[in-house]
PDB file of C-alpha atoms in Angstrom:
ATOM      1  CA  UNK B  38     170.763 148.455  41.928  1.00  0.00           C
ATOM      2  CA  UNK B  39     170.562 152.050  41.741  1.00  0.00           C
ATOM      3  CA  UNK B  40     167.264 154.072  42.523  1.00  0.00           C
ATOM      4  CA  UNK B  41     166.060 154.646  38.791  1.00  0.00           C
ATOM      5  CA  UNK B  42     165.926 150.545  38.824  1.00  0.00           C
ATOM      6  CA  UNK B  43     163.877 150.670  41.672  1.00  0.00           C
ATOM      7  CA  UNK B  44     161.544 153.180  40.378  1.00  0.00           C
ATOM      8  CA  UNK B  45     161.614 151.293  36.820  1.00  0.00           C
ATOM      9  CA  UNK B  46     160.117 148.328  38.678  1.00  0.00           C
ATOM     10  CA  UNK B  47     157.455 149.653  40.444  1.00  0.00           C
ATOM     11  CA  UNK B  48     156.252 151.362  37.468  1.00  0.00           C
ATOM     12  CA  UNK B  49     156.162 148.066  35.720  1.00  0.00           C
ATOM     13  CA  UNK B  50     154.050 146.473  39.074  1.00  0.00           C
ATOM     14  CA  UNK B  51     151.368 149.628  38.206  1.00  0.00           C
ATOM     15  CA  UNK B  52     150.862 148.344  34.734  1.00  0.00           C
ATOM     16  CA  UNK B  53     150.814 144.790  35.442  1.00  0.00           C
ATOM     17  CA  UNK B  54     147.850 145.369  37.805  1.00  0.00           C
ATOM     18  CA  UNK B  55     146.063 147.572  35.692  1.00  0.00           C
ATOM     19  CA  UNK B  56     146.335 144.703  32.669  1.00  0.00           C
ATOM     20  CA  UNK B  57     145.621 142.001  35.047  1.00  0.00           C
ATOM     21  CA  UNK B  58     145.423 142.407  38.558  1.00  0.00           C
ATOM     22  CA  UNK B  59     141.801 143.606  39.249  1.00  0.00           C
ATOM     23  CA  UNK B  60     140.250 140.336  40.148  1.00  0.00           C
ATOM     24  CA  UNK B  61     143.141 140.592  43.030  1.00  0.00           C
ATOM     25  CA  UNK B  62     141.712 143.756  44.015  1.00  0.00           C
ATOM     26  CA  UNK B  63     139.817 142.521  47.024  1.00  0.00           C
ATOM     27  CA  UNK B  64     142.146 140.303  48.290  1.00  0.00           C
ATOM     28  CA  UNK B  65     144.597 142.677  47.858  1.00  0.00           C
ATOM     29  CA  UNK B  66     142.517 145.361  50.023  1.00  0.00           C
ATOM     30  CA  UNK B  67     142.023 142.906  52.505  1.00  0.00           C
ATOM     31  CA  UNK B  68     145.562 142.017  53.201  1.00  0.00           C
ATOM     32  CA  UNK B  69     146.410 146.163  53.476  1.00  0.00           C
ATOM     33  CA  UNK B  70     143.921 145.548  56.349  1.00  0.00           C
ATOM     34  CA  UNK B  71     145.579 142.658  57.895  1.00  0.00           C
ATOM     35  CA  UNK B  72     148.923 144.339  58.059  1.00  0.00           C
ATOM     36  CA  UNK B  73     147.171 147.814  58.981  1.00  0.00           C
ATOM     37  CA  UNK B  74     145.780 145.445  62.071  1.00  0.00           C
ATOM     38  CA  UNK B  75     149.283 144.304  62.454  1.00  0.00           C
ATOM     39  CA  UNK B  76     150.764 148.146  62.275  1.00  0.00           C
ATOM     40  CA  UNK B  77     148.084 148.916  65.093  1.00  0.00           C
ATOM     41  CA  UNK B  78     149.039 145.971  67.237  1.00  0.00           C
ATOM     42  CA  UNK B  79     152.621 147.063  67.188  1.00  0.00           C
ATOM     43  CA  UNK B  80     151.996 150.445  68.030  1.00  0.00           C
ATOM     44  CA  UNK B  81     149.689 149.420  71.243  1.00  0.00           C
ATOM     45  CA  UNK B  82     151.621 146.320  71.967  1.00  0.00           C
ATOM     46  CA  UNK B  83     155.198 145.071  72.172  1.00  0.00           C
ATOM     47  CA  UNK B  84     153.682 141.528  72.087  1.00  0.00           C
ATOM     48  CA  UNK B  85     156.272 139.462  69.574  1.00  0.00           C
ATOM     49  CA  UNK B  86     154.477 137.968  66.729  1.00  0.00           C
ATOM     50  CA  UNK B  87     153.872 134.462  68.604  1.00  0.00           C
ATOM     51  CA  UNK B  88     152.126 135.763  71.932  1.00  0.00           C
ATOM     52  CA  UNK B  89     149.559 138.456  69.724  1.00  0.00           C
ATOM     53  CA  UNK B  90     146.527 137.571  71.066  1.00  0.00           C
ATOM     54  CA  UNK B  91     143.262 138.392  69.083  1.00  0.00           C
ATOM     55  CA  UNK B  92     139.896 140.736  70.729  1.00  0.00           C
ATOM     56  CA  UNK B  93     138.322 137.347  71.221  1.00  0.00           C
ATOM     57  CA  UNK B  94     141.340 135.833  73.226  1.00  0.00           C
ATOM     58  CA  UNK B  95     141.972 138.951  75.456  1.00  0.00           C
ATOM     59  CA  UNK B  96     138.478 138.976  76.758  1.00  0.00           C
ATOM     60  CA  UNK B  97     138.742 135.502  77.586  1.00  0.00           C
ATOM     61  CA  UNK B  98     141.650 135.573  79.106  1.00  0.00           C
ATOM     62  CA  UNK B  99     140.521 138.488  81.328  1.00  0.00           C
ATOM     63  CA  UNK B 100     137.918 136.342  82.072  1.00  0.00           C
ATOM     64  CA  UNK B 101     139.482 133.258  82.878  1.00  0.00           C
ATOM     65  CA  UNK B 102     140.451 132.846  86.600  1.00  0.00           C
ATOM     66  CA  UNK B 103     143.942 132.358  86.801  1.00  0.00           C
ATOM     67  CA  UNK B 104     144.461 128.770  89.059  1.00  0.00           C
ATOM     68  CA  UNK B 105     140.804 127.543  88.473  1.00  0.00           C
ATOM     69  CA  UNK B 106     141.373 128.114  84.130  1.00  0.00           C
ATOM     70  CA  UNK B 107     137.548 128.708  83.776  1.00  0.00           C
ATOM     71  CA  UNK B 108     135.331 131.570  83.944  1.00  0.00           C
ATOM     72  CA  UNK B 109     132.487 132.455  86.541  1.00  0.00           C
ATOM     73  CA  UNK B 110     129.759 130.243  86.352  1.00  0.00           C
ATOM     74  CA  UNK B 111     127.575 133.654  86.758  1.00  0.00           C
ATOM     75  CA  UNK B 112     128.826 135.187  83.987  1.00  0.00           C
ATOM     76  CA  UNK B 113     126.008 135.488  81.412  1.00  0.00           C
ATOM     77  CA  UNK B 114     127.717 138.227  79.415  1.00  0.00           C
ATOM     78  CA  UNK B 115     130.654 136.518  77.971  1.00  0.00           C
ATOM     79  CA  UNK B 116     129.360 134.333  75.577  1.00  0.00           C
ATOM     80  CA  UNK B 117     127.385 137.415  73.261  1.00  0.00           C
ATOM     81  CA  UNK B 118     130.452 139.435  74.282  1.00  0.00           C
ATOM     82  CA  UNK B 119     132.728 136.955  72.686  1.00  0.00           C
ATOM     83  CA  UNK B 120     130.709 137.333  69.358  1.00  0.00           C
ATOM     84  CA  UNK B 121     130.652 141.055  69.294  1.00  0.00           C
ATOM     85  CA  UNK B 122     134.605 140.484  69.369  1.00  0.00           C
ATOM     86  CA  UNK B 123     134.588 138.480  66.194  1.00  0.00           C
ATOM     87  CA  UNK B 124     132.326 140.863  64.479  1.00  0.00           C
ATOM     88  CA  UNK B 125     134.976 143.563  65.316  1.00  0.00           C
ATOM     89  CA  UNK B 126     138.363 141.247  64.114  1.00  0.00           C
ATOM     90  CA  UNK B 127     135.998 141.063  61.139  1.00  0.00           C
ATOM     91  CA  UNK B 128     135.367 144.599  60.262  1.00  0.00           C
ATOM     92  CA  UNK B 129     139.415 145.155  61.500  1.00  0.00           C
ATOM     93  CA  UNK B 130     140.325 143.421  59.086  1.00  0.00           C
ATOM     94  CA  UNK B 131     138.515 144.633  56.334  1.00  0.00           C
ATOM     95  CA  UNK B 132     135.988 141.777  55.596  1.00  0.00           C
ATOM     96  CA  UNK B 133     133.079 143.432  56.457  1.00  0.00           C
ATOM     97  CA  UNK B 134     131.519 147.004  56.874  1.00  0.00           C
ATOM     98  CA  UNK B 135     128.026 148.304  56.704  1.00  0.00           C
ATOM     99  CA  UNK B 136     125.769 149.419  54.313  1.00  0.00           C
ATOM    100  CA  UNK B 137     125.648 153.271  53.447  1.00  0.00           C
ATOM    101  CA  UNK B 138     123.413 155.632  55.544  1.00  0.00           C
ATOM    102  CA  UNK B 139     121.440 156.475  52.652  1.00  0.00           C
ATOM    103  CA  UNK B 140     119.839 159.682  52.189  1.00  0.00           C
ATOM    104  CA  UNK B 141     117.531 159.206  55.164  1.00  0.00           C
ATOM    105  CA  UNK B 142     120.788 158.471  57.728  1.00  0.00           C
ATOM    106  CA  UNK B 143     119.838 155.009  58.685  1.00  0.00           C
ATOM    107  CA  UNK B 144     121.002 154.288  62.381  1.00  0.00           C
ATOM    108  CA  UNK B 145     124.019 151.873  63.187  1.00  0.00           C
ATOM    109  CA  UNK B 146     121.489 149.408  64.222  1.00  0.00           C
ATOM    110  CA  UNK B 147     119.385 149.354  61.761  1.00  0.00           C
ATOM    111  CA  UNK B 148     122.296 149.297  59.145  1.00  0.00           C
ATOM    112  CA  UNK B 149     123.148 145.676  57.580  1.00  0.00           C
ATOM    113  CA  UNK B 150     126.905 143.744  57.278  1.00  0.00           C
ATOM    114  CA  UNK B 151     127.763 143.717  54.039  1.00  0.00           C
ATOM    115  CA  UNK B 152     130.234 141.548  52.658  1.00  0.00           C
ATOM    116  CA  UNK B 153     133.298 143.552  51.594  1.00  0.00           C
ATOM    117  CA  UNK B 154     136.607 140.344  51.134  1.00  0.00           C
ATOM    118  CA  UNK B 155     135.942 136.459  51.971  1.00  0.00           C
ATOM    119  CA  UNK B 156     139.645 136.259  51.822  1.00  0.00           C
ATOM    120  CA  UNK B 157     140.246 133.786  54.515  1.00  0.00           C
ATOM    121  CA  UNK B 158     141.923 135.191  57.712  1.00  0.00           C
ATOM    122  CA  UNK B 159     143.869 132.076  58.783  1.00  0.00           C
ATOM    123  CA  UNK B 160     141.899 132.098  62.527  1.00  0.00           C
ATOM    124  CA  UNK B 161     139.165 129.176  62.088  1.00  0.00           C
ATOM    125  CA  UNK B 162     136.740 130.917  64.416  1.00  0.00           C
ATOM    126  CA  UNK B 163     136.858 134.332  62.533  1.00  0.00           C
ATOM    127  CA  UNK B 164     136.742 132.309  59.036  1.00  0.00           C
ATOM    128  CA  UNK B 165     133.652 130.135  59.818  1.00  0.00           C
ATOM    129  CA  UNK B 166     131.534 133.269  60.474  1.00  0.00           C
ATOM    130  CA  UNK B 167     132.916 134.932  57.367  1.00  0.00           C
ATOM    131  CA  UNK B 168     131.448 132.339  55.524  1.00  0.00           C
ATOM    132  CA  UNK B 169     127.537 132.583  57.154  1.00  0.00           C
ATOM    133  CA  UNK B 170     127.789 136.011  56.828  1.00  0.00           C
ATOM    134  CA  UNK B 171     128.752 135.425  52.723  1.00  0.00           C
ATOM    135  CA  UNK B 172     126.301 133.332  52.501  1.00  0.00           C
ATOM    136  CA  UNK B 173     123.608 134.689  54.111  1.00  0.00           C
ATOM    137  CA  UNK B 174     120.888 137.062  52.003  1.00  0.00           C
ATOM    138  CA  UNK B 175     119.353 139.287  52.562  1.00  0.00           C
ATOM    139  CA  UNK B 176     121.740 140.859  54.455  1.00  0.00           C
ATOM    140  CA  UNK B 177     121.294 140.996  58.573  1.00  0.00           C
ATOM    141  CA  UNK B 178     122.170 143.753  61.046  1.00  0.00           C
ATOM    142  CA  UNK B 179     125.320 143.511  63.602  1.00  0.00           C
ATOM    143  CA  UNK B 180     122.388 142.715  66.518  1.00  0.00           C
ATOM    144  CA  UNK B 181     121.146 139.824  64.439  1.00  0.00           C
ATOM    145  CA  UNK B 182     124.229 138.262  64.033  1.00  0.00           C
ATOM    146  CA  UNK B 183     125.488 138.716  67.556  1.00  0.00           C
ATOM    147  CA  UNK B 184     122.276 136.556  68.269  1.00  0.00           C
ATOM    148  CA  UNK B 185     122.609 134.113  65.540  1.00  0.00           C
ATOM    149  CA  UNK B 186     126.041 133.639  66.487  1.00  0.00           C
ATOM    150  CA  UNK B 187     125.765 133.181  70.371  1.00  0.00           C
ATOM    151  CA  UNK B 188     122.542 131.137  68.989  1.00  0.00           C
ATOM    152  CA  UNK B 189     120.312 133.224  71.044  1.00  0.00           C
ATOM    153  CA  UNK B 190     118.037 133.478  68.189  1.00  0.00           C
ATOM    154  CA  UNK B 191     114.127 131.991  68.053  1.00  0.00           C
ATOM    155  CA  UNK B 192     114.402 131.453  64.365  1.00  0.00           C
ATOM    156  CA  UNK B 193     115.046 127.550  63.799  1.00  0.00           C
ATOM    157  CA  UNK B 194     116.347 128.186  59.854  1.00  0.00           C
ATOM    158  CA  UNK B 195     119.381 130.611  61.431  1.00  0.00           C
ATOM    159  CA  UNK B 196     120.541 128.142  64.476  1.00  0.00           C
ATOM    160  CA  UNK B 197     122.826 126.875  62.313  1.00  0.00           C
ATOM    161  CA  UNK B 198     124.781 130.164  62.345  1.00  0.00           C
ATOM    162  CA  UNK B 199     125.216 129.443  65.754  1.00  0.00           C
ATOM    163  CA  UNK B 200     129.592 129.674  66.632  1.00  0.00           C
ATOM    164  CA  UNK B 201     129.908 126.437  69.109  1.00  0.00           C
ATOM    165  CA  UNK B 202     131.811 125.788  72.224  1.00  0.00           C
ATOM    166  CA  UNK B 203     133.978 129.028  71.841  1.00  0.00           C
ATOM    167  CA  UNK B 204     135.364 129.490  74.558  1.00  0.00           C
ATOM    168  CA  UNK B 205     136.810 126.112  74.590  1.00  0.00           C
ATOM    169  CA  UNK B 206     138.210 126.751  71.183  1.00  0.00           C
ATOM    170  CA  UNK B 207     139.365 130.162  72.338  1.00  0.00           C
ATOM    171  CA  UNK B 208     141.294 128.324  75.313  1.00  0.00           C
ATOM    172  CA  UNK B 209     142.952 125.720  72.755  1.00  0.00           C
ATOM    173  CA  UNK B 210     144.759 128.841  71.226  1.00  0.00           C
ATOM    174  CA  UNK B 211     146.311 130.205  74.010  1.00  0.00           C
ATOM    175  CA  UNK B 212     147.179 126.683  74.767  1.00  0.00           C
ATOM    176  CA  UNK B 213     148.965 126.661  71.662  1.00  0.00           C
ATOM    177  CA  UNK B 214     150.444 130.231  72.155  1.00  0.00           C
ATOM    178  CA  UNK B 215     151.835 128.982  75.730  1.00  0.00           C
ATOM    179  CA  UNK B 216     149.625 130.568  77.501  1.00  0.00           C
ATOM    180  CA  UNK B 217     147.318 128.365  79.016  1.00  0.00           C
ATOM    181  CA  UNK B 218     147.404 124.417  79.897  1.00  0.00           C
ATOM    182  CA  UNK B 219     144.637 121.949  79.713  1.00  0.00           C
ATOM    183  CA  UNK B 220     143.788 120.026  82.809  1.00  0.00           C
ATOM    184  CA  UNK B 221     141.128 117.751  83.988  1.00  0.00           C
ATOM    185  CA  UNK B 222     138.947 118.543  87.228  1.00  0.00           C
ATOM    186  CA  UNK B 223     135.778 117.016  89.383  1.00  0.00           C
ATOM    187  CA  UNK B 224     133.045 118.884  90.668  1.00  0.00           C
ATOM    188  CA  UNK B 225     131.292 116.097  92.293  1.00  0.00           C
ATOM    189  CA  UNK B 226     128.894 115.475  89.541  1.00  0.00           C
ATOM    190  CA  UNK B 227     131.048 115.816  86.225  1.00  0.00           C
ATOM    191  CA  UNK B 228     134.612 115.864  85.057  1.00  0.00           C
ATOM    192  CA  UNK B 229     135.342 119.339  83.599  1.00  0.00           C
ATOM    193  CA  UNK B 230     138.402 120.765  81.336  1.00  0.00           C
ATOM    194  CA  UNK B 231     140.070 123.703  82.286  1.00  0.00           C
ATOM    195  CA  UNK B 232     142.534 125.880  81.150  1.00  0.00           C
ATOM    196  CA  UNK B 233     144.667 127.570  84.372  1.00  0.00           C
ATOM    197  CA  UNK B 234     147.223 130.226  83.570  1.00  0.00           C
ATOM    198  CA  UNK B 235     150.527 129.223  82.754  1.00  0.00           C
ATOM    199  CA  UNK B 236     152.450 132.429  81.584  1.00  0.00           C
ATOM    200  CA  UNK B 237     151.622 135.209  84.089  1.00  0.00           C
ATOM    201  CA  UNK B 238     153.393 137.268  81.932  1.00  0.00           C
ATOM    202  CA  UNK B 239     151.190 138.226  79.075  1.00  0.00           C
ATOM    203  CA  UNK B 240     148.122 138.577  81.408  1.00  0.00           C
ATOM    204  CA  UNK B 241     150.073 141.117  83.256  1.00  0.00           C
ATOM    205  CA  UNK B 242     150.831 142.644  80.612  1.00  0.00           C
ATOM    206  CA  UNK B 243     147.136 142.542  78.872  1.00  0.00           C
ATOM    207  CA  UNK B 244     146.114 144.016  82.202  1.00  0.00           C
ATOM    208  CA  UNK B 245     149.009 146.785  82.882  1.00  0.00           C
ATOM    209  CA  UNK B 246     147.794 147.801  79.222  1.00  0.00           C
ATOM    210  CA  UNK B 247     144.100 148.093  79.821  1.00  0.00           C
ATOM    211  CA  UNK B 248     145.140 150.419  82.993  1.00  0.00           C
ATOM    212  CA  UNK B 249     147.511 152.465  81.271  1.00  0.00           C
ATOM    213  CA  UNK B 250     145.075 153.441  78.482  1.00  0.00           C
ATOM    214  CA  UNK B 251     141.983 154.846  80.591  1.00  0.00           C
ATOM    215  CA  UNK B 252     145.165 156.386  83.877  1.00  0.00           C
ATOM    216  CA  UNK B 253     148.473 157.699  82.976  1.00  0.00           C
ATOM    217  CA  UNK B 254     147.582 157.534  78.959  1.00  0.00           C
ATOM    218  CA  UNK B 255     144.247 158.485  78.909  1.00  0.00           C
ATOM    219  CA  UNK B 256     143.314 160.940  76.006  1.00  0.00           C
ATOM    220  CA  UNK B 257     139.992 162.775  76.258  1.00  0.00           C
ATOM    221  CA  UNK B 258     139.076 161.790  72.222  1.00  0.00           C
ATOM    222  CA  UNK B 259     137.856 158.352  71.060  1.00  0.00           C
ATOM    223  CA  UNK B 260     139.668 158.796  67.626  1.00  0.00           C
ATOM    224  CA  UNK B 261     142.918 159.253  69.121  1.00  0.00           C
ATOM    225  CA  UNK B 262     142.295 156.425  71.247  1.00  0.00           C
ATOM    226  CA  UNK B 263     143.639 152.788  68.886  1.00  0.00           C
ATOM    227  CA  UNK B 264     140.616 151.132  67.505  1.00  0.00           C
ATOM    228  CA  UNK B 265     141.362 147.603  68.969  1.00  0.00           C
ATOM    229  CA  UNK B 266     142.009 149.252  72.328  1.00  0.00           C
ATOM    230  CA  UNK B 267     138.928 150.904  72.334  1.00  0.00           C
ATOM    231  CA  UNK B 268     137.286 147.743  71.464  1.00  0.00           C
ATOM    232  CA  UNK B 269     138.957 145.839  74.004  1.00  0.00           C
ATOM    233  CA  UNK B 270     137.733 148.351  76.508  1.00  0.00           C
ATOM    234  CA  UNK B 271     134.346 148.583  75.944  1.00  0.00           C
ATOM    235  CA  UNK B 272     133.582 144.738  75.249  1.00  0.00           C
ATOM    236  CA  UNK B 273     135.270 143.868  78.216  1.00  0.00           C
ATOM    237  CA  UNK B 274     132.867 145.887  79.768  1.00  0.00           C
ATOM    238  CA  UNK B 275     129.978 144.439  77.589  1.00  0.00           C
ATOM    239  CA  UNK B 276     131.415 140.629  78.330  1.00  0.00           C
ATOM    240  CA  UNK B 277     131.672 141.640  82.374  1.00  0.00           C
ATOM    241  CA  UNK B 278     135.205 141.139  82.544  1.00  0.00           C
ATOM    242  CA  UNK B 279     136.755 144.354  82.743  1.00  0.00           C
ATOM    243  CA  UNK B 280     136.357 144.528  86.327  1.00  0.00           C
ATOM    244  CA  UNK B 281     139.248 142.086  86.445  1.00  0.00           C
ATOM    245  CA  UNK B 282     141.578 144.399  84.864  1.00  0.00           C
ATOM    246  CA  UNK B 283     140.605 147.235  87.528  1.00  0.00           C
ATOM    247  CA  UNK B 284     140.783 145.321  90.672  1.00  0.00           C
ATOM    248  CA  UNK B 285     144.141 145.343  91.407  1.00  0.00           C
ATOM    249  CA  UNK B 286     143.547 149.394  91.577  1.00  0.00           C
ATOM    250  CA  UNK B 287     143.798 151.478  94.649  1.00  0.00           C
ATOM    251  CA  UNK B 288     140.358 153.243  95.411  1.00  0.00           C
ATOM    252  CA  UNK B 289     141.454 156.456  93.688  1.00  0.00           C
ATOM    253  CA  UNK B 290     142.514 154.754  90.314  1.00  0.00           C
ATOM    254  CA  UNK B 291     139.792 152.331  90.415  1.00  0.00           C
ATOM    255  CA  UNK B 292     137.418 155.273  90.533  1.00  0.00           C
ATOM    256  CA  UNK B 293     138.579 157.211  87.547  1.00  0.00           C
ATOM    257  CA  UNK B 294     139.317 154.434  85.430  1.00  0.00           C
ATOM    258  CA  UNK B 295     135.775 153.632  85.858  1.00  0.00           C
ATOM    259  CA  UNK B 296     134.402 157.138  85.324  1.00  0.00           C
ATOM    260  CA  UNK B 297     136.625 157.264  82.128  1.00  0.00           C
ATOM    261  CA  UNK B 298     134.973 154.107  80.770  1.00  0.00           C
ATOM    262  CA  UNK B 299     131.714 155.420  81.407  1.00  0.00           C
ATOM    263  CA  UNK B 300     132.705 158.789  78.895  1.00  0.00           C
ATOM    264  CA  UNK B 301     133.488 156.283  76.808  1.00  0.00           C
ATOM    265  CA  UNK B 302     130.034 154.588  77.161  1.00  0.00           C
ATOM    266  CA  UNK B 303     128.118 157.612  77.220  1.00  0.00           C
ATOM    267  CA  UNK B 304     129.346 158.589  73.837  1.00  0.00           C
ATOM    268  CA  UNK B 305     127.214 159.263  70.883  1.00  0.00           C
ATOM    269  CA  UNK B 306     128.116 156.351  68.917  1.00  0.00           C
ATOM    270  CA  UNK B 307     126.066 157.469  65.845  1.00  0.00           C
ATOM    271  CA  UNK B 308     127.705 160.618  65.709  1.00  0.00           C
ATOM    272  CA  UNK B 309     131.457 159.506  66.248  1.00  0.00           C
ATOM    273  CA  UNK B 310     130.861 156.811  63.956  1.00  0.00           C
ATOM    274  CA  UNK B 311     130.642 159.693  61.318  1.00  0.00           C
ATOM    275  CA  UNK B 312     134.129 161.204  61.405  1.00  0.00           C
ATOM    276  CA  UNK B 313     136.329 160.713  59.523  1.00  0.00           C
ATOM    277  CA  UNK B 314     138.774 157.627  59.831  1.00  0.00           C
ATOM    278  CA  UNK B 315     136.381 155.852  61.835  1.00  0.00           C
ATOM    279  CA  UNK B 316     135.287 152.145  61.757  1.00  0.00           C
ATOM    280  CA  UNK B 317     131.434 152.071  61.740  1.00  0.00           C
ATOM    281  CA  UNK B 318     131.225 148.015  62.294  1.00  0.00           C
ATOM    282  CA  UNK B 319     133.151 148.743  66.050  1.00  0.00           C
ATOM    283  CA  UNK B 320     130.842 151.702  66.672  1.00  0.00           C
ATOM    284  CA  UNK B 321     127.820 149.698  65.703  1.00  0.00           C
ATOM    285  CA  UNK B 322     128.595 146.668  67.939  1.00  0.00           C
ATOM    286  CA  UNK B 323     129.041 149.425  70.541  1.00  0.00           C
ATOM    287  CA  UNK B 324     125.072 150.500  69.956  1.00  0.00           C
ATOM    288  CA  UNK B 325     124.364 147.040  69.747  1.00  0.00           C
ATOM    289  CA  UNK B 326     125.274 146.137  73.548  1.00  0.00           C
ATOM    290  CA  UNK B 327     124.226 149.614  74.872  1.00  0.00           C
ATOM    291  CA  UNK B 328     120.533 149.559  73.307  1.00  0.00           C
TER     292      UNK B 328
END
């Protein structure tokens, strides 16, 4: 085939889809937004395509204690954390975004989800809150559904938005992806499932990353910082697990990785949430856990 037949064909794919191909549109959009995910991934992370881990799974994992396979019984952060991930892989992925500003420049908390593909993603977790959010009107803002999902909410008709036993589910994918096992254990009063560490590997690696983007390649501008790392960042910080990433620090590196992650924190979320290129769903789950 010579070029001209190349170009002939992709003409002829333009005019098919303006003939017939706009009720494809949104699917369409949402798959550029898978693979634009995928492009991202790549670029952050030499992960191979069966050990990718999603927002949701990376928190966990930094949570999970290695031997024991559960996380700290103290730990009342994870769970809402966990949620703000999902809402994230959501707007990632192009299945949700917020409603405009408006003339009067509504805040990001104050802002609703809107609905923008319900093409399935394939994960089951990410998928079943697709579908409350679809069906849910009038719309509700990114705070409201981190409570309605964590079912920290006191209004009895949205409970049954409520996203249950996550972290167990969570725990059953790494299983799957090899890198956790399931085993059985007693704490005197009840028998308990947990999920120790099996591949050492990708948590070092998951780790080694988080330290390499706030030390040796730290750059002093959100927007040049990748999206998902950023979000990984800052919600392991919300889900009070990032301190498991830093402790294998000396004092010197532990200090500045900290003070870097507090820029990061201090940021105005509104206004960086503005520029251009930016994702207003992961700057508004940001505002959300910093109110």
């Amino acid at each position: 085939m010579n070029r001209t037949d190349g170009l002939v064909r992709r003409v002829k794919a333009r005019d098919t889809e303006s003939n017939g191909g706009s009720s494809s549109s949104a699917t369409n959009h949402a798959d550029q937004e898978d693979n634009k995910a995928d492009k991202e991934d790549e670029i952050e992370d030499c992960d191979s395509k069966e050990t990718r881990l999603t927002l949701m799974e990376e928190v966990l994992l930094l949570g999970l204690k290695d031997k024991e396979g559960y996380t700290s019984f103290w730990n009342d952060c994870i769970s809402s954390g966990l949620r703000g991930c999902i809402l994230i892989e959501l707007g990632l992925r192009g299945r949700i975004e917020l409603e405009r500003a408006g003339m009067r420049r509504k805040g990001l908390c104050t802002r609703k989800i809107i609905l923008k593909s319900d093409t399935p993603t394939g994960d089951v977790l990410l998928d079943e809150a697709l579908k409350h959010i679809k069906e849910t009107y009038p719309p509700e803002t990114i705070q409201s559904w981190i409570e309605y999902l964590s079912g920290e909410t006191w209004n009895p008709l949205k409970i049954r938005y409520q996203l249950k036993n996550v972290r167990e589910r969570l725990a059953k994918n790494l299983v799957e992806k090899g890198v956790l096992t399931t085993e059985k254990q007693n704490f005197l009063l009840f028998d308990m499932t947990t999920h120790p560490l099996t591949d050492n590997v990708i948590k070092c690696r998951l780790v080694k990353k988080i330290q390499d983007a706030v030390l040796t390649k730290w750059v002093n501008d959100p927007q040049r910082i990748g999206k998902r790392m950023l979000a990984l960042i800052l919600l392991a910080h919300a889900s009070d697990v990032l301190e498991n990433a830093f402790a294998p620090l000396n004092d010197d590196d532990y200090e500045l990785a900290m003070r870097r992650v507090r820029e990061l924190l201090d940021l105005d979320f509104e206004a960086e949430s503005a520029k251009s290129n930016a994702n207003e769903v992961i700057w508004a789950v940001f505002a959300a856990f910093t109110k």
